[in-house]
XYZ file of C-alpha atoms in Angstrom:
378
model
C 84.881 104.210 90.882
C 86.825 104.761 94.122
C 84.884 102.777 96.704
C 86.159 104.601 99.799
C 86.089 108.236 98.617
C 83.372 110.911 98.514
C 83.880 114.359 96.997
C 82.550 117.294 99.039
C 82.427 120.725 97.425
C 81.605 124.072 99.006
C 81.242 127.630 97.701
C 82.869 129.700 100.493
C 85.694 129.554 103.033
C 83.343 129.283 106.005
C 81.683 126.194 104.546
C 85.028 124.723 103.469
C 86.544 124.995 106.952
C 83.412 123.483 108.529
C 84.118 120.310 106.543
C 87.910 120.446 106.718
C 88.035 120.434 110.514
C 86.392 116.992 110.412
C 89.237 115.505 108.322
C 92.330 113.746 109.595
C 95.662 114.842 108.053
C 94.301 116.336 104.820
C 96.850 116.320 101.994
C 96.905 118.846 99.161
C 96.021 117.437 95.741
C 96.716 119.407 92.543
C 94.470 119.088 89.506
C 96.459 119.556 86.285
C 94.284 122.576 85.360
C 95.063 124.383 88.609
C 92.123 123.385 90.828
C 93.086 122.365 94.361
C 91.613 119.688 96.592
C 92.484 118.392 100.026
C 92.127 114.667 100.610
C 91.764 113.341 104.147
C 89.995 110.665 106.132
C 87.011 111.219 108.405
C 87.751 110.506 112.064
C 86.883 106.982 113.132
C 86.083 105.887 109.585
C 87.542 104.379 106.428
C 85.780 107.094 104.437
C 88.093 109.461 102.546
C 86.944 112.941 101.533
C 88.243 114.963 98.588
C 87.345 118.534 99.550
C 87.231 121.437 97.108
C 85.936 125.005 96.921
C 84.214 125.984 93.685
C 83.225 129.568 94.426
C 79.793 131.119 93.935
C 77.442 130.222 91.093
C 76.089 127.232 89.188
C 78.546 127.525 86.297
C 81.812 127.335 88.288
C 80.239 124.690 90.526
C 79.442 122.552 87.463
C 82.989 122.823 86.092
C 84.551 122.106 89.486
C 82.252 119.122 90.032
C 83.157 117.749 86.592
C 86.875 118.035 87.394
C 86.430 116.353 90.764
C 84.504 113.461 89.233
C 87.083 112.912 86.503
C 89.966 113.179 88.980
C 88.673 110.957 91.781
C 85.865 108.760 90.337
C 84.055 109.137 93.682
C 81.326 106.961 95.140
C 79.235 110.148 95.411
C 79.493 113.937 95.267
C 78.063 116.187 97.984
C 77.645 119.945 97.793
C 77.571 121.390 101.306
C 76.977 124.875 102.659
C 74.444 127.468 103.737
C 71.252 128.654 102.037
C 68.298 130.954 102.480
C 64.974 129.638 103.739
C 61.764 130.022 101.738
C 58.219 130.575 103.020
C 59.154 130.097 106.717
C 59.012 126.303 106.386
C 62.308 125.852 108.200
C 64.020 127.419 111.207
C 67.428 129.055 111.235
C 70.108 126.415 111.728
C 68.001 123.590 110.302
C 69.420 121.315 107.611
C 67.774 120.865 104.212
C 68.601 117.829 102.081
C 67.409 118.183 98.497
C 65.011 115.563 97.179
C 65.370 117.328 93.839
C 66.928 120.514 92.490
C 65.146 123.189 90.477
C 67.161 125.226 88.003
C 64.600 127.993 88.171
C 66.043 130.467 85.677
C 64.835 128.595 82.596
C 62.082 130.606 80.867
C 60.742 131.984 77.606
C 59.778 135.632 77.142
C 56.522 136.185 75.196
C 54.183 139.093 74.517
C 52.030 138.224 77.501
C 54.961 137.783 79.882
C 57.580 135.234 80.945
C 56.744 131.522 80.990
C 58.758 129.158 83.201
C 60.782 126.418 81.533
C 62.722 125.023 84.468
C 65.158 122.136 84.661
C 64.937 119.669 87.519
C 67.189 116.866 88.785
C 65.951 114.248 91.241
C 68.247 112.925 93.952
C 69.175 109.259 93.479
C 66.990 106.881 95.474
C 69.895 105.212 97.300
C 71.466 108.440 98.516
C 68.066 109.792 99.560
C 67.330 106.625 101.564
C 70.693 106.803 103.337
C 70.140 110.493 104.140
C 66.735 109.638 105.615
C 68.429 106.963 107.736
C 71.050 109.421 109.025
C 68.323 111.932 109.884
C 66.284 109.337 111.795
C 69.239 108.114 113.824
C 69.915 111.514 115.471
C 73.495 110.344 116.127
C 74.856 112.873 113.651
C 73.757 115.873 115.740
C 75.638 114.707 118.859
C 78.857 116.022 117.326
C 77.533 119.597 117.156
C 78.567 122.117 119.823
C 75.963 123.716 122.075
C 72.468 122.560 122.874
C 70.817 123.417 119.541
C 69.647 120.308 117.664
C 68.787 121.150 114.065
C 65.853 119.524 112.353
C 66.475 117.847 109.007
C 64.041 118.613 106.187
C 63.736 116.827 102.849
C 62.360 118.715 99.876
C 63.190 120.681 96.734
C 66.000 123.228 96.614
C 65.870 126.121 94.112
C 69.160 127.102 92.452
C 69.658 130.184 90.271
C 72.100 132.998 89.594
C 70.566 135.672 91.858
C 71.451 136.262 95.507
C 68.001 136.460 97.130
C 67.542 138.908 99.979
C 63.922 139.985 99.564
C 60.433 138.514 99.822
C 58.946 141.227 97.561
C 61.275 141.553 94.542
C 60.296 140.387 91.056
C 62.624 137.388 91.384
C 61.110 136.437 94.740
C 57.612 136.590 93.253
C 58.770 134.429 90.324
C 60.087 131.713 92.641
C 56.953 131.943 94.778
C 54.683 131.524 91.739
C 56.502 128.667 90.015
C 58.471 126.858 92.762
C 56.426 127.281 95.912
C 57.309 123.814 97.260
C 61.029 124.667 97.485
C 62.428 124.763 101.025
C 65.665 126.644 100.353
C 67.251 128.836 97.718
C 70.910 128.992 96.685
C 73.257 129.343 93.694
C 75.231 126.132 93.031
C 73.062 123.000 93.190
C 71.847 123.083 89.577
C 75.390 123.041 88.203
C 76.484 120.224 90.508
C 73.359 118.178 89.740
C 73.975 118.554 86.010
C 77.595 117.387 86.347
C 76.485 114.365 88.377
C 73.810 113.540 85.805
C 76.261 113.672 82.897
C 78.742 111.405 84.726
C 76.290 108.984 86.362
C 77.540 109.939 89.835
C 74.995 110.276 92.684
C 74.758 113.809 94.082
C 73.449 115.095 97.412
C 72.810 118.752 98.206
C 73.045 119.481 101.948
C 72.304 123.020 103.135
C 72.183 124.666 106.534
C 69.657 127.497 106.809
C 71.525 130.712 107.696
C 68.952 133.370 106.728
C 65.368 133.774 105.545
C 66.095 135.486 102.202
C 63.998 138.384 103.485
C 66.366 141.368 103.718
C 68.198 140.221 106.851
C 71.232 138.809 105.034
C 74.486 140.426 106.217
C 72.821 141.407 109.516
C 74.190 140.530 112.952
C 71.757 137.590 113.099
C 73.118 136.320 109.801
C 76.700 136.598 111.076
C 75.672 134.528 114.100
C 73.759 131.856 112.184
C 76.095 131.355 109.212
C 78.787 129.397 111.112
C 76.153 127.392 112.972
C 74.329 126.544 109.749
C 77.596 125.625 108.016
C 78.571 123.362 110.935
C 75.194 121.624 110.864
C 75.387 120.980 107.115
C 79.011 119.761 107.335
C 78.251 117.417 110.225
C 75.229 115.883 108.530
C 77.051 115.571 105.200
C 80.088 113.804 106.684
C 77.824 111.323 108.487
C 76.056 110.718 105.188
C 79.429 110.179 103.481
C 80.307 107.489 106.048
C 77.040 105.700 105.313
C 77.690 105.876 101.573
C 81.121 104.275 101.944
C 79.786 101.629 104.352
C 77.231 100.705 101.698
C 79.927 100.568 99.008
C 82.001 98.191 101.158
C 78.964 95.999 101.847
C 78.186 95.814 98.121
C 81.824 95.075 97.212
C 82.083 92.279 99.784
C 78.835 90.757 98.532
C 80.228 90.711 94.992
C 83.472 89.159 96.213
C 81.499 86.429 97.994
C 79.568 85.777 94.796
C 82.781 85.214 92.846
C 83.877 82.502 95.302
C 80.490 80.829 95.685
C 79.745 77.377 94.293
C 77.561 76.723 91.277
C 75.146 73.799 91.050
C 74.480 72.260 87.628
C 71.758 69.637 87.194
C 72.328 67.160 84.348
C 70.050 64.413 83.009
C 72.689 63.002 80.667
C 76.440 62.826 80.500
C 78.128 65.854 82.068
C 81.430 66.761 80.493
C 82.527 68.785 83.522
C 85.527 68.480 85.793
C 83.908 69.031 89.179
C 84.814 69.092 92.827
C 81.992 66.777 93.978
C 79.450 64.740 92.060
C 76.386 63.372 93.824
C 73.901 61.485 91.634
C 72.979 63.971 88.846
C 73.960 67.147 90.642
C 77.373 68.631 89.899
C 78.915 71.036 92.461
C 81.496 73.302 90.903
C 83.915 75.697 92.537
C 84.870 78.841 90.607
C 88.457 78.460 91.723
C 90.775 76.853 94.264
C 90.640 77.960 97.853
C 93.383 80.339 98.909
C 96.280 79.201 101.068
C 98.593 81.118 103.373
C 101.421 80.524 100.900
C 99.389 82.049 98.059
C 98.692 85.144 100.137
C 102.330 85.535 101.152
C 103.261 85.584 97.471
C 100.497 88.096 96.673
C 101.523 90.426 99.497
C 105.160 90.245 98.427
C 104.073 91.139 94.894
C 102.101 94.085 96.251
C 105.197 95.375 98.079
C 107.264 95.144 94.901
C 104.612 96.923 92.840
C 104.239 99.606 95.513
C 107.991 100.204 95.466
C 107.884 100.545 91.669
C 105.043 103.045 91.921
C 107.091 105.100 94.360
C 110.134 104.982 92.095
C 108.023 106.132 89.142
C 106.559 109.029 91.094
C 103.013 107.608 91.102
C 103.094 107.373 94.923
C 104.658 109.991 97.194
C 106.792 109.197 100.242
C 104.026 109.766 102.808
C 101.599 107.528 100.927
C 104.301 104.884 100.442
C 104.988 104.796 104.184
C 101.300 104.577 105.096
C 100.688 101.888 102.455
C 103.568 99.762 103.767
C 102.131 100.022 107.272
C 98.811 98.652 106.015
C 100.646 95.804 104.275
C 102.468 95.052 107.532
C 99.156 95.013 109.388
C 97.623 92.640 106.851
C 100.644 90.303 106.993
C 100.634 90.181 110.802
C 96.910 89.486 110.889
C 97.203 86.597 108.439
C 100.012 85.032 110.492
C 97.697 84.531 113.475
C 94.875 82.071 114.018
C 92.632 84.531 115.822
C 88.934 84.553 114.819
C 89.044 88.198 113.685
C 92.365 87.925 111.835
C 90.737 87.629 108.410
C 88.566 90.708 108.988
C 91.558 92.733 110.200
C 93.516 91.760 107.101
C 90.604 92.736 104.846
C 90.271 96.092 106.572
C 93.983 96.837 106.112
C 93.828 95.886 102.440
C 90.816 98.142 101.891
C 92.664 101.019 103.538
C 95.622 100.258 101.291
C 93.313 100.362 98.266
C 92.112 103.782 99.336
C 95.642 105.103 99.752
C 96.684 104.137 96.220
C 93.310 104.680 94.522
C 94.929 106.671 91.704
C 97.296 103.842 90.689
C 95.088 101.550 88.628
C 97.532 98.613 88.456
C 97.900 98.522 92.230
C 94.153 98.794 92.793
C 93.580 95.807 90.503
C 96.213 93.709 92.298
C 94.782 94.652 95.704
C 91.319 93.615 94.523
C 92.581 90.136 93.628
C 94.315 89.899 97.010
C 91.103 90.841 98.797
C 89.287 88.108 96.866
C 91.997 85.657 97.904
C 91.661 86.594 101.578
C 87.900 86.123 101.297
C 88.619 82.660 99.935
C 90.444 81.576 103.088
C 88.675 78.768 104.897
């Protein structure tokens, strides 16, 4: 898993550009089957976004999501865009975050009519909790233009293969009868949720309400609300992505601390253990020697050599190589000082370096051991 990267997928250009304008220096990334992504960093954050456009429909969205997961091993996958409201439970411009997704087209046809056999996917608890936190903070909406502050709603989203623009059609009556707790209706979430389920990757569906699925789609009101709804969904989703990466970093640092913690073994007999300190019958063991500045200098030099090899082999392009060397320089300078925050600055640079070369497994492994060594500094 790539601890600093979230995949965001959209269906249409309008939604894509609403996310893209929040990225810093996005770089084009080619999938070997022809799919394109742009990878950039969110402003003021260590969070990287791999952005792709799947097109309309659950089936292409599922395939695109599968490719993105296999390509980037993201911390999470978000599908972001606009949707139609159901039953007047939300206002135009509001944001809906799915608590679960209904694939509402599952059914069996019998002599006495159609019987619903839907599929449903529940949003992972962690991602739902973080989304609730973002919604409560209200900070996310400060980045939106104008004075409209969207409300954030949590509830089911219905996903099928029909573009809904009526409250009275057979399809509308079907959704009303079987899925009347759904807040929004769209055409991609079921495919994305299935791909996430198969790959054990948490998925969030974030939708801005652009119409009421009542015959007003493609009207002048719809043309006005679509960009506003797309902007609201993109803004909320990118704030959620930052929270997801912050949690990943917190979890990773906790694990790194655990690997350098001391173990206490209580013995009532003879302990055949080589230990750091022995006091009465309690043995204090260290899992490894503490790091020294000399050790870290050697590790950083090894990282530079391995980075140069990766560039020579074509695994790292020139722009990435330059940016990665800058992060190594930053880490080296920080470790040469005795300032209180030097260790944290070095760790931050190494984590950025890890993000830059996330696709080079050997480098990522070596960076991980270096981060552990920096954490071991006294």
